Coordinates of C-alpha atoms in Angstrom, one line a residue:
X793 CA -26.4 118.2 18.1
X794 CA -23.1 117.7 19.6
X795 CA -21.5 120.6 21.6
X796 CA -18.8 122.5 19.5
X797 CA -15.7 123.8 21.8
X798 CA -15.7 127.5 21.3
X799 CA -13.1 127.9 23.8
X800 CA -10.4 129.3 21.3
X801 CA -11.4 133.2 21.2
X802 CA -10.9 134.2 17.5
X803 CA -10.7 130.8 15.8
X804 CA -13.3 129.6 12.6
X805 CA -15.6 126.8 14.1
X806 CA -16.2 124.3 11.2
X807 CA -19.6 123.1 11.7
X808 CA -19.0 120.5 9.5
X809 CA -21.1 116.9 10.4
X810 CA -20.9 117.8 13.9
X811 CA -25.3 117.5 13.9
X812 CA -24.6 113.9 12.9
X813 CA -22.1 112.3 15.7
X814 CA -22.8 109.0 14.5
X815 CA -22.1 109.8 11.4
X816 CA -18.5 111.3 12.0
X817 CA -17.4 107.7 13.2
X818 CA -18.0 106.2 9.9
X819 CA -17.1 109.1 8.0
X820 CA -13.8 109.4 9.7
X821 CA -12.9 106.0 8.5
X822 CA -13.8 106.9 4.9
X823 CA -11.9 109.7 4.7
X824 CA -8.9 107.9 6.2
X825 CA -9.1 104.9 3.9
X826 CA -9.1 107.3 1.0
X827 CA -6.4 109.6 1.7
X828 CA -4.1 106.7 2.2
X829 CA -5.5 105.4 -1.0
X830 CA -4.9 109.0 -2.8
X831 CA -1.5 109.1 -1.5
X832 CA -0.3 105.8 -3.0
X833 CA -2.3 106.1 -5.9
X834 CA -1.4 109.0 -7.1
X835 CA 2.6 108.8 -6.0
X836 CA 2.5 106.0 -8.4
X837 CA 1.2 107.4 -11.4
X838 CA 3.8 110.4 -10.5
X839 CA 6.2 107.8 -9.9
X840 CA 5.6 105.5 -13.1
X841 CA 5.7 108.4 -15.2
X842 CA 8.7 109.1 -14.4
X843 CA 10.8 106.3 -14.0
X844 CA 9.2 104.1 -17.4
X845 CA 10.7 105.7 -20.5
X846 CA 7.3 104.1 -22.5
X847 CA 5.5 106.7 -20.3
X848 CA 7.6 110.0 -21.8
X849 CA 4.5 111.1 -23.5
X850 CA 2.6 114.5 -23.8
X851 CA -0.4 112.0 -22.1
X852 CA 1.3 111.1 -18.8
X853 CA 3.1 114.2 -18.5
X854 CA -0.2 116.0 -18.1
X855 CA -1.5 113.1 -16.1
X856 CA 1.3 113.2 -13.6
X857 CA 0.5 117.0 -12.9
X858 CA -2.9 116.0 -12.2
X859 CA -1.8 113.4 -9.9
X860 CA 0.0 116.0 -8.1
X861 CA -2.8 118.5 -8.3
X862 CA -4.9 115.8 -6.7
X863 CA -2.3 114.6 -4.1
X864 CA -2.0 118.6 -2.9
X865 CA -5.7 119.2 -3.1
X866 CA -6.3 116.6 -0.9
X867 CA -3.6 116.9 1.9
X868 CA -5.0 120.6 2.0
X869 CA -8.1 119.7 3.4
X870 CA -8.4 115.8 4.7
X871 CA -5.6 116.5 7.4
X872 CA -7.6 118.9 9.0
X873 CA -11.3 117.3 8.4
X874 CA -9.8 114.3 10.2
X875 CA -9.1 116.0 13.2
X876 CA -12.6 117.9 13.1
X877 CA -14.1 114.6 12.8
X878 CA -11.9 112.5 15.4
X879 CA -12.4 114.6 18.1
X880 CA -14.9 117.8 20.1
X881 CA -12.6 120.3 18.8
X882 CA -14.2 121.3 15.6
X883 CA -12.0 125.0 15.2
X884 CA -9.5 126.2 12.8
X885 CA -7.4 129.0 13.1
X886 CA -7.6 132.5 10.7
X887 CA -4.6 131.8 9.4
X888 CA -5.2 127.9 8.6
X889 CA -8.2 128.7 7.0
X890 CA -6.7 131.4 4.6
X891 CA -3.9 128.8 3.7
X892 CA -6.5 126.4 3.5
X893 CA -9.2 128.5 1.2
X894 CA -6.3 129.6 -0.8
X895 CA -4.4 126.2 -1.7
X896 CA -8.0 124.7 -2.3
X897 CA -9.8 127.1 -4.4
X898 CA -5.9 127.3 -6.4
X899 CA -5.8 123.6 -7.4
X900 CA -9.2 122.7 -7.6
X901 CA -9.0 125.7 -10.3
X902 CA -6.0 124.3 -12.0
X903 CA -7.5 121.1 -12.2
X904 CA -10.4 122.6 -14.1
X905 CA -7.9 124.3 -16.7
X906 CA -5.7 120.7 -16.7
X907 CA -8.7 118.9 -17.5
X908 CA -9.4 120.4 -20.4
X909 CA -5.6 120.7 -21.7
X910 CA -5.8 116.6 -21.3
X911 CA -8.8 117.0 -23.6
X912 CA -7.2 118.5 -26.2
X913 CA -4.5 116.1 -26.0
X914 CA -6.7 113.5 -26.4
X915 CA -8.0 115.4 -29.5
X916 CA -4.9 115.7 -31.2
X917 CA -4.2 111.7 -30.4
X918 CA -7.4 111.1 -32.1
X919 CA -8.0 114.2 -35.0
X920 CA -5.0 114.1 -35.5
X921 CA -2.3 111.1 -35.5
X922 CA 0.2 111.7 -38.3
X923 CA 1.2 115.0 -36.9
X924 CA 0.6 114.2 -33.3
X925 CA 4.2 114.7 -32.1
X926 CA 4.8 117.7 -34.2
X927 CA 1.2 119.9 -32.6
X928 CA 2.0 118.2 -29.1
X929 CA 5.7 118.9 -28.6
X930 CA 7.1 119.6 -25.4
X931 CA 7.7 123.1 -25.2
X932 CA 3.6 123.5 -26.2
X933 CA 2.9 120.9 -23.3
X934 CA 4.5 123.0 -21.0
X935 CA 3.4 126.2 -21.5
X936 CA -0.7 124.2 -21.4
X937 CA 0.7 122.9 -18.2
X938 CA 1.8 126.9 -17.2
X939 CA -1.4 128.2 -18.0
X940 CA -3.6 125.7 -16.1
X941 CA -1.1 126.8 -13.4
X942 CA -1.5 130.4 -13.8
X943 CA -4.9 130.5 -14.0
X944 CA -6.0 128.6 -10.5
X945 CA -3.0 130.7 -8.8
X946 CA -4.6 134.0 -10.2
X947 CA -7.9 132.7 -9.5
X948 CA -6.9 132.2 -5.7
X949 CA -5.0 135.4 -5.4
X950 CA -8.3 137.4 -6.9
X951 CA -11.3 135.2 -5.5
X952 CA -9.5 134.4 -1.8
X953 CA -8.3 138.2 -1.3
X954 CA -11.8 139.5 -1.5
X955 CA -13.7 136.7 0.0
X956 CA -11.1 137.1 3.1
X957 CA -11.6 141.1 2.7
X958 CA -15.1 141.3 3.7
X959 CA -16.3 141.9 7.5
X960 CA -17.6 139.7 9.4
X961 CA -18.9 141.4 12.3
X962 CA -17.5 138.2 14.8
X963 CA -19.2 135.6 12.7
X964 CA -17.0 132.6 13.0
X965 CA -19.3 129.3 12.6
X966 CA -18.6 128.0 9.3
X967 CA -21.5 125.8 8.2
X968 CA -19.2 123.3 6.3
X969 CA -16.3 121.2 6.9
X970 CA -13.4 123.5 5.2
X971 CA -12.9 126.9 4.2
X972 CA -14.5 127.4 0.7
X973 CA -15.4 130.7 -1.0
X974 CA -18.9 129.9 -1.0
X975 CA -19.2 128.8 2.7
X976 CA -16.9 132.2 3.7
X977 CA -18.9 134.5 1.8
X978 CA -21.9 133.4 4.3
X979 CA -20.1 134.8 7.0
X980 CA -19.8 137.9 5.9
X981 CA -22.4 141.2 7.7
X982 CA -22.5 143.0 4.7
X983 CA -24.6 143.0 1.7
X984 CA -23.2 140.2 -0.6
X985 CA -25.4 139.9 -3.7
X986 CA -22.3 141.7 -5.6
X987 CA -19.2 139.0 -4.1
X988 CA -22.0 135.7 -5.5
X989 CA -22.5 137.6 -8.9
X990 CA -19.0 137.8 -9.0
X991 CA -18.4 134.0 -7.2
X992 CA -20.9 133.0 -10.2
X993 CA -18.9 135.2 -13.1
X994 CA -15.6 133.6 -11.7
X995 CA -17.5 129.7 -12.0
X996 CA -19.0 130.6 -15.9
X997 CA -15.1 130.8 -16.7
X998 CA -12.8 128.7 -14.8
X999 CA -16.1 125.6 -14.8
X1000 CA -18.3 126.0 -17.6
X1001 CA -15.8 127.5 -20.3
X1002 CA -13.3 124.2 -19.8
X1003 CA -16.2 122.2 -19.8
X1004 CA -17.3 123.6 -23.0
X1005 CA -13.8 123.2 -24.1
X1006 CA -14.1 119.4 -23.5
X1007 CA -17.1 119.0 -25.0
X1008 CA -16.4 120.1 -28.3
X1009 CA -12.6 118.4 -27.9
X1010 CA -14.7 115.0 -27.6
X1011 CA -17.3 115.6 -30.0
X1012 CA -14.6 116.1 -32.7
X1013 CA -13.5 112.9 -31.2
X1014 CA -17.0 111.0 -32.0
X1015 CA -16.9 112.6 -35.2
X1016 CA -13.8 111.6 -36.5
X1017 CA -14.2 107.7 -35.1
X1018 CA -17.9 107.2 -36.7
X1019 CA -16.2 108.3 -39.9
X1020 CA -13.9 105.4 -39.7
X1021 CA -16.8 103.1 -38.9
X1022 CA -14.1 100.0 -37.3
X1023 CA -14.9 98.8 -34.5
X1024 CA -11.2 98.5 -33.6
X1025 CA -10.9 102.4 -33.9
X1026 CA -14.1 102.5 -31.5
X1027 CA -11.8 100.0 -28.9
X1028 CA -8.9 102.4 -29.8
X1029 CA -10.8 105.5 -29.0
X1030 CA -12.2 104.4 -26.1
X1031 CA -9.1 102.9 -24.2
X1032 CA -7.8 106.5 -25.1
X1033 CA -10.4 108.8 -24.3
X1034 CA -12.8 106.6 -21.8
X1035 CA -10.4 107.1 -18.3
X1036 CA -10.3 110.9 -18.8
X1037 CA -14.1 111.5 -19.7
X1038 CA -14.4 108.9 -16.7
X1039 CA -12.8 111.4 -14.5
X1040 CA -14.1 115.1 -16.0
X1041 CA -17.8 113.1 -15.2
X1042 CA -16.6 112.8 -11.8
X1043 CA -15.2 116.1 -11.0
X1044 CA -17.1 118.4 -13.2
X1045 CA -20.6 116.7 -12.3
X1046 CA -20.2 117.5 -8.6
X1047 CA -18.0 120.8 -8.6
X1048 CA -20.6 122.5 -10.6
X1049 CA -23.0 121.7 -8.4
X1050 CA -21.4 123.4 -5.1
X1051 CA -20.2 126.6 -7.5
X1052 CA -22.6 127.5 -9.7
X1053 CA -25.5 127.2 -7.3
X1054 CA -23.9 127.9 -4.0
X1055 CA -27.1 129.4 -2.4
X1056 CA -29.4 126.4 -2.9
X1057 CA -26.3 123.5 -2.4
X1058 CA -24.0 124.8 0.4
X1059 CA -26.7 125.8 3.3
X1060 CA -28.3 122.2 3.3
X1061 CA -26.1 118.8 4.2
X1062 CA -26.3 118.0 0.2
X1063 CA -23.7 120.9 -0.2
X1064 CA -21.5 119.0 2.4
X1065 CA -21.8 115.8 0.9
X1066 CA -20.7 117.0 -3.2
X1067 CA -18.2 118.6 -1.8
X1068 CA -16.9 115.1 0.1
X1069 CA -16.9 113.5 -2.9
X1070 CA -14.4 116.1 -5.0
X1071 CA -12.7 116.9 -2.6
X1072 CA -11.7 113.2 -1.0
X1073 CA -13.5 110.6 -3.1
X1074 CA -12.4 112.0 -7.0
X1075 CA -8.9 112.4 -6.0
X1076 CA -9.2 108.4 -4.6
X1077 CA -10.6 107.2 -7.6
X1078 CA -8.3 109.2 -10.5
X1079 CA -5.8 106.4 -9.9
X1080 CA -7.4 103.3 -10.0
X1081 CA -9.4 104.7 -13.2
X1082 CA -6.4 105.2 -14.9
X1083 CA -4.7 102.1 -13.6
X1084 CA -7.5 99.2 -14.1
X1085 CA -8.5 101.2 -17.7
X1086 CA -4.7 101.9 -19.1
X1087 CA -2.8 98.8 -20.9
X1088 CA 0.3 101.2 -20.9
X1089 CA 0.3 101.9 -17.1
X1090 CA 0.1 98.6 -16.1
X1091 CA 2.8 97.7 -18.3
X1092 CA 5.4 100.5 -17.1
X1093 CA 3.8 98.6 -13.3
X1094 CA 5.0 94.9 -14.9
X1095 CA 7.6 96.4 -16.2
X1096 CA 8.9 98.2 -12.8
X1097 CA 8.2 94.9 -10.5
X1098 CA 9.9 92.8 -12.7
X1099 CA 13.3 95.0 -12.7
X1100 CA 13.0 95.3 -9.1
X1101 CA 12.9 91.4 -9.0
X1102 CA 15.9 90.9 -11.5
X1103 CA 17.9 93.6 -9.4
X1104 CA 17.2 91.3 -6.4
X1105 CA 18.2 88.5 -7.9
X1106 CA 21.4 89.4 -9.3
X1107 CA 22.1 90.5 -5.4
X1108 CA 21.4 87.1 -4.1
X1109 CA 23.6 85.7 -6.8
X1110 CA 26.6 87.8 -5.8

């Protein structure tokens, strides 16, 4: 196993993949190639959304938080998983972890809450066409938008606080690359049973109740499609609904597996390697799912390059 510098009294050594040296090299490079590819990816969307008029929808306004969500998520942990895996120093400071476990545990509960808010969207696209615009108007988009919002900040605020709270009698080796509830509550010398019933509570309702929420926005969807029995509404419904379910498979299929087993996932490398993929991977692949399956966001892209190109024109011609 490679040798972890403890030198910095009072700091959180983040065991990470430091049992794996080899291992770091190639997983360095990963995570490198896909933060670069989150950051443009998602600016983009954010971008696009904003600057294409087509794109002024209740869709792509929640998609654009989401891209954000994802572009913050991200920068809160690869940044400092980078430097644990470029070099010996594999410590992080009391301080960044609390910023760390907060900002995390905040959007990756907001994306939970926005996930589902994008499903019922997509219900109301479907269910519900001739009064789309009236159910989704903008003033109902923002306040979804709020709540997501308010629910991963008061998640944080209420799960971080305590998990920081408990004593840890000098433990400081995290067994895991980032500060996470799960891996924290380890640390702790006391009994704990009562913080993981509570960790588990917390994960029935910010994971399992969107989730359920999804599930029943989508089977309305199938519902209402196979009534129509046209196989153009079945091209319709997919090209609507197919990028987001895409992307709730992704994120739900691996967060629940960290949260709502913690004990038997984030003790073994397994834990480690779920949590890699939605916390740097998902985020990487949100994009290009929306990109290569939307017609409308590769338009507003067309649409953009091509004003760009007439702008540059008419300069050359002056």
């Amino acid at each position: 196993m490679m040798t972890i510098n403890e030198s910095l009294a009072g700091d959180f050594i983040l065991v990470g993949f430091s049992d794996h040296p080899q291992l770091e090299k190639i997983l360095f490079v990963v995570v490198l190639i896909s933060y670069l590819l989150t950051l443009l990816g998602n600016t983009a969307i954010i971008l696009l959304s904003c600057l294409d008029s087509m794109l002024h929808t209740p869709m792509y306004y929640f998609l654009t938080h989401l891209s954000f969500v994802d572009l913050c998520f991200t920068t809160s942990i690869a940044p400092q998983l980078l430097w644990n895996l470029h070099g010996p120093y594999k410590t992080i400071s009391p301080t960044g972890c609390a910023i760390q476990l907060y900002t995390s545990l905040a959007l990756g509960s907001t994306e939970c809450v926005l996930l589902a808010v994008m499903a019922f969207d997509r219900y109301a696209a479907v269910c519900q066409p001739l009064h789309y615009a009236t159910v989704m108007h903008s003033r109902l988009c923002q306040s979804l938008v709020g709540m997501a919002w308010l629910s991963g900040v008061g998640n944080t605020l209420i799960q971080g606080t305590i998990t920081l709270r408990l004593p840890r009698c000098g433990n400081r080796r995290i067994y895991h690359f980032i500060c996470e509830v799960p891996a924290m509550v380890k640390l702790a010398c006391v009994n704990i049973h009562a913080n993981e019933v509570q960790l588990f509570m917390a994960s029935l309702v910010l994971l399992l109740l969107p989730l359920t929420l999804i599930l029943i926005s989508y089977g309305c969807i199938a519902q209402a499609v196979m009534r129509i029995r046209s196989a153009q509404a079945w091209r319709k419904a997919l090209g609507t609904c197919g990028s987001h379910l895409l992307v709730v498979t992704l994120f739900y299929g691996t967060i629940t597996a960290v949260y709502i087993q913690p004990n038997s996932s984030y003790a073994h490398s397994q834990g480690k390697f779920i949590t890699l993929l939605y916390t740097i991977v998902t985020p990487t692949l949100n994009p290009l799912i929306y990109t290569l399956r939307n017609k409308d966001v590769k338009g507003a892209l067309k649409r953009l390059l091509q004003k760009d190109r007439a702008q540059q024109s008419e300069k050359l011609k002056r």
